Amino acid sequence: STVTLRRALAADWARAVMETGALSPGNAKVAVAGSQLTGELVRTVTELSLRNRYVLLDLPYGGEELCRQLRREYGVTLLLSPAKEQLEGADVLLLFDRREDLKPGGVVLPLYEGAQTPLPPLLLPPPSTLHTMSTAASASARISGLKRGFFGCKKINSSSG
């Protein structure tokens, strides 16, 4: 099953679809629909709302608290419980559960068990970017290690005189 992978990549997958379709994060409407509030859905909605201006959230319960939290922490606003026409009019629709009642006009990203849509191709960044990323990661690890005292420190054994 690829459902866990699909959900982990959901926000990045939506971004890639938007880039492919030349959709601007400031103008595109991105909708997320699910039957229950899960950690995966919260993470996806949070990432999408930080990158996109228009995010629609369709949940039967739990959405109000998520909207309040995102507004309080990040200053972002979501459209909660959009009309069926608004969901169908979204440029990108992320479905955490199967929805037979919708006839979407945009791209649909199925994030549920049994979805038949293939995952997007995995593209690696150019080699120069990989080197920069690994150098930055190494520097970050060294700094983190220094802060925690992992490097350049000896363990003092109190029993030896």
JSON list of C-alpha atoms in Angstrom, two decimals:
[
{"chain": "A", "resi": 1, "resn": "SER", "atom": "CA", "xyz": [0.00, 0.00, 0.00]},
{"chain": "A", "resi": 2, "resn": "THR", "atom": "CA", "xyz": [1.26, 3.48, -0.86]},
{"chain": "A", "resi": 3, "resn": "VAL", "atom": "CA", "xyz": [-1.24, 5.42, 1.26]},
{"chain": "A", "resi": 4, "resn": "THR", "atom": "CA", "xyz": [1.34, 6.35, 3.92]},
{"chain": "A", "resi": 5, "resn": "LEU", "atom": "CA", "xyz": [3.78, 7.54, 1.28]},
{"chain": "A", "resi": 6, "resn": "ARG", "atom": "CA", "xyz": [1.06, 9.46, -0.57]},
{"chain": "A", "resi": 7, "resn": "ARG", "atom": "CA", "xyz": [0.05, 11.26, 2.62]},
{"chain": "A", "resi": 8, "resn": "ALA", "atom": "CA", "xyz": [3.63, 12.01, 3.63]},
{"chain": "A", "resi": 9, "resn": "LEU", "atom": "CA", "xyz": [4.26, 13.59, 0.21]},
{"chain": "A", "resi": 10, "resn": "ALA", "atom": "CA", "xyz": [0.85, 15.27, -0.12]},
{"chain": "A", "resi": 11, "resn": "ALA", "atom": "CA", "xyz": [1.88, 18.93, 0.27]},
{"chain": "A", "resi": 12, "resn": "ASP", "atom": "CA", "xyz": [4.96, 18.49, -1.93]},
{"chain": "A", "resi": 13, "resn": "TRP", "atom": "CA", "xyz": [2.91, 16.58, -4.49]},
{"chain": "A", "resi": 14, "resn": "ALA", "atom": "CA", "xyz": [0.38, 19.44, -4.59]},
{"chain": "A", "resi": 15, "resn": "ARG", "atom": "CA", "xyz": [3.21, 21.95, -5.03]},
{"chain": "A", "resi": 16, "resn": "ALA", "atom": "CA", "xyz": [4.68, 19.91, -7.90]},
{"chain": "A", "resi": 17, "resn": "VAL", "atom": "CA", "xyz": [1.28, 19.72, -9.60]},
{"chain": "A", "resi": 18, "resn": "MET", "atom": "CA", "xyz": [0.90, 23.47, -9.24]},
{"chain": "A", "resi": 19, "resn": "GLU", "atom": "CA", "xyz": [4.35, 24.10, -10.71]},
{"chain": "A", "resi": 20, "resn": "THR", "atom": "CA", "xyz": [3.63, 21.77, -13.63]},
{"chain": "A", "resi": 21, "resn": "GLY", "atom": "CA", "xyz": [0.35, 23.58, -14.31]},
{"chain": "A", "resi": 22, "resn": "ALA", "atom": "CA", "xyz": [1.93, 27.02, -13.85]},
{"chain": "A", "resi": 23, "resn": "LEU", "atom": "CA", "xyz": [-0.43, 27.74, -10.95]},
{"chain": "A", "resi": 24, "resn": "SER", "atom": "CA", "xyz": [0.63, 30.48, -8.57]},
{"chain": "A", "resi": 25, "resn": "PRO", "atom": "CA", "xyz": [0.40, 29.83, -4.79]},
{"chain": "A", "resi": 26, "resn": "GLY", "atom": "CA", "xyz": [-1.13, 33.30, -4.53]},
{"chain": "A", "resi": 27, "resn": "ASN", "atom": "CA", "xyz": [-3.99, 32.57, -6.94]},
{"chain": "A", "resi": 28, "resn": "ALA", "atom": "CA", "xyz": [-4.58, 28.81, -7.00]},
{"chain": "A", "resi": 29, "resn": "LYS", "atom": "CA", "xyz": [-7.30, 27.26, -4.88]},
{"chain": "A", "resi": 30, "resn": "VAL", "atom": "CA", "xyz": [-6.15, 24.16, -2.99]},
{"chain": "A", "resi": 31, "resn": "ALA", "atom": "CA", "xyz": [-8.77, 22.04, -1.23]},
{"chain": "A", "resi": 32, "resn": "VAL", "atom": "CA", "xyz": [-8.33, 19.28, 1.33]},
{"chain": "A", "resi": 33, "resn": "ALA", "atom": "CA", "xyz": [-11.18, 16.91, 2.12]},
{"chain": "A", "resi": 34, "resn": "GLY", "atom": "CA", "xyz": [-11.29, 14.13, 4.68]},
{"chain": "A", "resi": 35, "resn": "SER", "atom": "CA", "xyz": [-13.68, 12.29, 6.96]},
{"chain": "A", "resi": 36, "resn": "GLN", "atom": "CA", "xyz": [-11.64, 12.76, 10.13]},
{"chain": "A", "resi": 37, "resn": "LEU", "atom": "CA", "xyz": [-8.89, 14.91, 11.55]},
{"chain": "A", "resi": 38, "resn": "THR", "atom": "CA", "xyz": [-5.63, 12.96, 11.56]},
{"chain": "A", "resi": 39, "resn": "GLY", "atom": "CA", "xyz": [-2.02, 13.95, 12.14]},
{"chain": "A", "resi": 40, "resn": "GLU", "atom": "CA", "xyz": [-1.29, 13.46, 8.45]},
{"chain": "A", "resi": 41, "resn": "LEU", "atom": "CA", "xyz": [-4.16, 15.75, 7.46]},
{"chain": "A", "resi": 42, "resn": "VAL", "atom": "CA", "xyz": [-3.10, 18.41, 10.01]},
{"chain": "A", "resi": 43, "resn": "ARG", "atom": "CA", "xyz": [0.48, 18.35, 8.70]},
{"chain": "A", "resi": 44, "resn": "THR", "atom": "CA", "xyz": [-0.68, 18.59, 5.09]},
{"chain": "A", "resi": 45, "resn": "VAL", "atom": "CA", "xyz": [-3.12, 21.44, 5.75]},
{"chain": "A", "resi": 46, "resn": "THR", "atom": "CA", "xyz": [-0.49, 23.31, 7.78]},
{"chain": "A", "resi": 47, "resn": "GLU", "atom": "CA", "xyz": [2.12, 23.02, 5.02]},
{"chain": "A", "resi": 48, "resn": "LEU", "atom": "CA", "xyz": [-0.37, 24.00, 2.33]},
{"chain": "A", "resi": 49, "resn": "SER", "atom": "CA", "xyz": [-1.72, 26.98, 4.25]},
{"chain": "A", "resi": 50, "resn": "LEU", "atom": "CA", "xyz": [1.81, 28.31, 4.81]},
{"chain": "A", "resi": 51, "resn": "ARG", "atom": "CA", "xyz": [2.56, 28.16, 1.07]},
{"chain": "A", "resi": 52, "resn": "ASN", "atom": "CA", "xyz": [-0.79, 29.00, -0.51]},
{"chain": "A", "resi": 53, "resn": "ARG", "atom": "CA", "xyz": [-3.19, 31.87, -0.16]},
{"chain": "A", "resi": 54, "resn": "TYR", "atom": "CA", "xyz": [-6.45, 30.00, -0.79]},
{"chain": "A", "resi": 55, "resn": "VAL", "atom": "CA", "xyz": [-6.84, 26.73, 1.13]},
{"chain": "A", "resi": 56, "resn": "LEU", "atom": "CA", "xyz": [-10.23, 25.12, 1.58]},
{"chain": "A", "resi": 57, "resn": "LEU", "atom": "CA", "xyz": [-10.81, 22.51, 4.29]},
{"chain": "A", "resi": 58, "resn": "ASP", "atom": "CA", "xyz": [-13.72, 20.10, 4.24]},
{"chain": "A", "resi": 59, "resn": "LEU", "atom": "CA", "xyz": [-14.04, 18.06, 7.45]},
{"chain": "A", "resi": 60, "resn": "PRO", "atom": "CA", "xyz": [-17.16, 16.93, 9.28]},
{"chain": "A", "resi": 61, "resn": "TYR", "atom": "CA", "xyz": [-15.63, 17.77, 12.68]},
{"chain": "A", "resi": 62, "resn": "GLY", "atom": "CA", "xyz": [-12.39, 19.08, 14.16]},
{"chain": "A", "resi": 63, "resn": "GLY", "atom": "CA", "xyz": [-11.74, 21.66, 11.48]},
{"chain": "A", "resi": 64, "resn": "GLU", "atom": "CA", "xyz": [-12.72, 24.65, 13.60]},
{"chain": "A", "resi": 65, "resn": "GLU", "atom": "CA", "xyz": [-9.97, 24.02, 16.14]},
{"chain": "A", "resi": 66, "resn": "LEU", "atom": "CA", "xyz": [-7.37, 23.46, 13.41]},
{"chain": "A", "resi": 67, "resn": "CYS", "atom": "CA", "xyz": [-8.39, 26.73, 11.73]},
{"chain": "A", "resi": 68, "resn": "ARG", "atom": "CA", "xyz": [-8.14, 28.61, 15.04]},
{"chain": "A", "resi": 69, "resn": "GLN", "atom": "CA", "xyz": [-4.73, 27.09, 15.76]},
{"chain": "A", "resi": 70, "resn": "LEU", "atom": "CA", "xyz": [-3.34, 27.96, 12.31]},
{"chain": "A", "resi": 71, "resn": "ARG", "atom": "CA", "xyz": [-4.73, 31.49, 12.61]},
{"chain": "A", "resi": 72, "resn": "ARG", "atom": "CA", "xyz": [-3.23, 31.93, 16.07]},
{"chain": "A", "resi": 73, "resn": "GLU", "atom": "CA", "xyz": [0.20, 30.40, 15.32]},
{"chain": "A", "resi": 74, "resn": "TYR", "atom": "CA", "xyz": [0.80, 31.47, 11.72]},
{"chain": "A", "resi": 75, "resn": "GLY", "atom": "CA", "xyz": [-1.76, 34.15, 10.92]},
{"chain": "A", "resi": 76, "resn": "VAL", "atom": "CA", "xyz": [-3.24, 32.13, 8.05]},
{"chain": "A", "resi": 77, "resn": "THR", "atom": "CA", "xyz": [-6.90, 31.80, 7.23]},
{"chain": "A", "resi": 78, "resn": "LEU", "atom": "CA", "xyz": [-8.64, 28.78, 5.72]},
{"chain": "A", "resi": 79, "resn": "LEU", "atom": "CA", "xyz": [-12.10, 28.43, 4.25]},
{"chain": "A", "resi": 80, "resn": "LEU", "atom": "CA", "xyz": [-13.78, 25.81, 6.42]},
{"chain": "A", "resi": 81, "resn": "SER", "atom": "CA", "xyz": [-16.67, 23.67, 5.15]},
{"chain": "A", "resi": 82, "resn": "PRO", "atom": "CA", "xyz": [-16.73, 25.00, 1.59]},
{"chain": "A", "resi": 83, "resn": "ALA", "atom": "CA", "xyz": [-19.72, 24.37, -0.65]},
{"chain": "A", "resi": 84, "resn": "LYS", "atom": "CA", "xyz": [-19.60, 21.39, -3.00]},
{"chain": "A", "resi": 85, "resn": "GLU", "atom": "CA", "xyz": [-19.17, 23.77, -5.95]},
{"chain": "A", "resi": 86, "resn": "GLN", "atom": "CA", "xyz": [-16.15, 25.37, -4.28]},
{"chain": "A", "resi": 87, "resn": "LEU", "atom": "CA", "xyz": [-14.50, 21.96, -3.77]},
{"chain": "A", "resi": 88, "resn": "GLU", "atom": "CA", "xyz": [-15.21, 21.02, -7.37]},
{"chain": "A", "resi": 89, "resn": "GLY", "atom": "CA", "xyz": [-13.76, 24.35, -8.53]},
{"chain": "A", "resi": 90, "resn": "ALA", "atom": "CA", "xyz": [-10.46, 23.89, -6.69]},
{"chain": "A", "resi": 91, "resn": "ASP", "atom": "CA", "xyz": [-7.35, 23.81, -8.86]},
{"chain": "A", "resi": 92, "resn": "VAL", "atom": "CA", "xyz": [-5.91, 21.00, -6.71]},
{"chain": "A", "resi": 93, "resn": "LEU", "atom": "CA", "xyz": [-8.06, 18.73, -4.56]},
{"chain": "A", "resi": 94, "resn": "LEU", "atom": "CA", "xyz": [-6.42, 16.45, -2.00]},
{"chain": "A", "resi": 95, "resn": "LEU", "atom": "CA", "xyz": [-8.74, 13.64, -0.95]},
{"chain": "A", "resi": 96, "resn": "PHE", "atom": "CA", "xyz": [-7.92, 11.80, 2.27]},
{"chain": "A", "resi": 97, "resn": "ASP", "atom": "CA", "xyz": [-11.02, 9.65, 1.70]},
{"chain": "A", "resi": 98, "resn": "ARG", "atom": "CA", "xyz": [-12.91, 8.56, -1.40]},
{"chain": "A", "resi": 99, "resn": "ARG", "atom": "CA", "xyz": [-15.59, 11.06, -2.48]},
{"chain": "A", "resi": 100, "resn": "GLU", "atom": "CA", "xyz": [-18.06, 9.81, -5.07]},
{"chain": "A", "resi": 101, "resn": "ASP", "atom": "CA", "xyz": [-20.25, 12.91, -4.78]},
{"chain": "A", "resi": 102, "resn": "LEU", "atom": "CA", "xyz": [-17.71, 15.31, -6.31]},
{"chain": "A", "resi": 103, "resn": "LYS", "atom": "CA", "xyz": [-17.00, 16.07, -9.97]},
{"chain": "A", "resi": 104, "resn": "PRO", "atom": "CA", "xyz": [-13.78, 18.06, -9.63]},
{"chain": "A", "resi": 105, "resn": "GLY", "atom": "CA", "xyz": [-12.61, 20.32, -12.41]},
{"chain": "A", "resi": 106, "resn": "GLY", "atom": "CA", "xyz": [-8.98, 20.47, -11.30]},
{"chain": "A", "resi": 107, "resn": "VAL", "atom": "CA", "xyz": [-6.31, 17.95, -10.43]},
{"chain": "A", "resi": 108, "resn": "VAL", "atom": "CA", "xyz": [-7.28, 15.33, -7.85]},
{"chain": "A", "resi": 109, "resn": "LEU", "atom": "CA", "xyz": [-4.65, 13.81, -5.57]},
{"chain": "A", "resi": 110, "resn": "PRO", "atom": "CA", "xyz": [-6.07, 10.66, -3.96]},
{"chain": "A", "resi": 111, "resn": "LEU", "atom": "CA", "xyz": [-4.57, 10.00, -0.53]},
{"chain": "A", "resi": 112, "resn": "TYR", "atom": "CA", "xyz": [-6.69, 7.03, 0.47]},
{"chain": "A", "resi": 113, "resn": "GLU", "atom": "CA", "xyz": [-6.42, 3.25, 0.40]},
{"chain": "A", "resi": 114, "resn": "GLY", "atom": "CA", "xyz": [-7.13, 1.78, -3.03]},
{"chain": "A", "resi": 115, "resn": "ALA", "atom": "CA", "xyz": [-6.32, 4.92, -5.03]},
{"chain": "A", "resi": 116, "resn": "GLN", "atom": "CA", "xyz": [-5.33, 4.08, -8.59]},
{"chain": "A", "resi": 117, "resn": "THR", "atom": "CA", "xyz": [-3.57, 7.33, -9.54]},
{"chain": "A", "resi": 118, "resn": "PRO", "atom": "CA", "xyz": [0.18, 6.77, -9.91]},
{"chain": "A", "resi": 119, "resn": "LEU", "atom": "CA", "xyz": [2.56, 8.67, -7.68]},
{"chain": "A", "resi": 120, "resn": "PRO", "atom": "CA", "xyz": [4.54, 11.47, -9.33]},
{"chain": "A", "resi": 121, "resn": "PRO", "atom": "CA", "xyz": [8.04, 10.67, -10.57]},
{"chain": "A", "resi": 122, "resn": "LEU", "atom": "CA", "xyz": [10.84, 11.04, -8.05]},
{"chain": "A", "resi": 123, "resn": "LEU", "atom": "CA", "xyz": [13.22, 13.73, -9.23]},
{"chain": "A", "resi": 124, "resn": "LEU", "atom": "CA", "xyz": [16.56, 14.36, -7.57]},
{"chain": "A", "resi": 125, "resn": "PRO", "atom": "CA", "xyz": [18.03, 17.86, -7.43]},
{"chain": "A", "resi": 126, "resn": "PRO", "atom": "CA", "xyz": [21.12, 18.63, -9.55]},
{"chain": "A", "resi": 127, "resn": "PRO", "atom": "CA", "xyz": [24.44, 17.34, -8.10]},
{"chain": "A", "resi": 128, "resn": "SER", "atom": "CA", "xyz": [25.61, 20.84, -7.06]},
{"chain": "A", "resi": 129, "resn": "THR", "atom": "CA", "xyz": [22.44, 21.20, -4.94]},
{"chain": "A", "resi": 130, "resn": "LEU", "atom": "CA", "xyz": [23.05, 17.80, -3.34]},
{"chain": "A", "resi": 131, "resn": "HIS", "atom": "CA", "xyz": [26.57, 18.85, -2.37]},
{"chain": "A", "resi": 132, "resn": "THR", "atom": "CA", "xyz": [25.29, 22.11, -0.90]},
{"chain": "A", "resi": 133, "resn": "MET", "atom": "CA", "xyz": [22.58, 20.24, 0.99]},
{"chain": "A", "resi": 134, "resn": "SER", "atom": "CA", "xyz": [25.02, 17.67, 2.39]},
{"chain": "A", "resi": 135, "resn": "THR", "atom": "CA", "xyz": [27.50, 20.40, 3.35]},
{"chain": "A", "resi": 136, "resn": "ALA", "atom": "CA", "xyz": [24.77, 22.34, 5.13]},
{"chain": "A", "resi": 137, "resn": "ALA", "atom": "CA", "xyz": [23.54, 19.18, 6.84]},
{"chain": "A", "resi": 138, "resn": "SER", "atom": "CA", "xyz": [27.09, 18.33, 7.96]},
{"chain": "A", "resi": 139, "resn": "ALA", "atom": "CA", "xyz": [27.62, 21.83, 9.34]},
{"chain": "A", "resi": 140, "resn": "SER", "atom": "CA", "xyz": [24.29, 21.67, 11.12]},
{"chain": "A", "resi": 141, "resn": "ALA", "atom": "CA", "xyz": [25.18, 18.29, 12.63]},
{"chain": "A", "resi": 142, "resn": "ARG", "atom": "CA", "xyz": [28.56, 19.62, 13.80]},
{"chain": "A", "resi": 143, "resn": "ILE", "atom": "CA", "xyz": [26.96, 22.66, 15.40]},
{"chain": "A", "resi": 144, "resn": "SER", "atom": "CA", "xyz": [24.27, 20.51, 16.99]},
{"chain": "A", "resi": 145, "resn": "GLY", "atom": "CA", "xyz": [26.92, 18.11, 18.27]},
{"chain": "A", "resi": 146, "resn": "LEU", "atom": "CA", "xyz": [28.95, 20.95, 19.75]},
{"chain": "A", "resi": 147, "resn": "LYS", "atom": "CA", "xyz": [25.89, 22.32, 21.50]},
{"chain": "A", "resi": 148, "resn": "ARG", "atom": "CA", "xyz": [25.17, 18.92, 23.00]},
{"chain": "A", "resi": 149, "resn": "GLY", "atom": "CA", "xyz": [28.81, 18.30, 23.89]},
{"chain": "A", "resi": 150, "resn": "PHE", "atom": "CA", "xyz": [29.31, 15.27, 21.64]},
{"chain": "A", "resi": 151, "resn": "PHE", "atom": "CA", "xyz": [32.49, 16.42, 19.93]},
{"chain": "A", "resi": 152, "resn": "GLY", "atom": "CA", "xyz": [35.81, 17.20, 21.58]},
{"chain": "A", "resi": 153, "resn": "CYS", "atom": "CA", "xyz": [34.73, 16.08, 25.04]},
{"chain": "A", "resi": 154, "resn": "LYS", "atom": "CA", "xyz": [36.13, 13.30, 27.14]},
{"chain": "A", "resi": 155, "resn": "LYS", "atom": "CA", "xyz": [34.19, 11.37, 29.65]},
{"chain": "A", "resi": 156, "resn": "ILE", "atom": "CA", "xyz": [35.62, 11.88, 33.11]},
{"chain": "A", "resi": 157, "resn": "ASN", "atom": "CA", "xyz": [35.71, 8.78, 35.20]},
{"chain": "A", "resi": 158, "resn": "SER", "atom": "CA", "xyz": [35.34, 9.79, 38.84]},
{"chain": "A", "resi": 159, "resn": "SER", "atom": "CA", "xyz": [36.61, 6.45, 40.15]},
{"chain": "A", "resi": 160, "resn": "SER", "atom": "CA", "xyz": [40.06, 6.93, 38.65]},
{"chain": "A", "resi": 161, "resn": "GLY", "atom": "CA", "xyz": [42.21, 9.19, 40.76]}
]
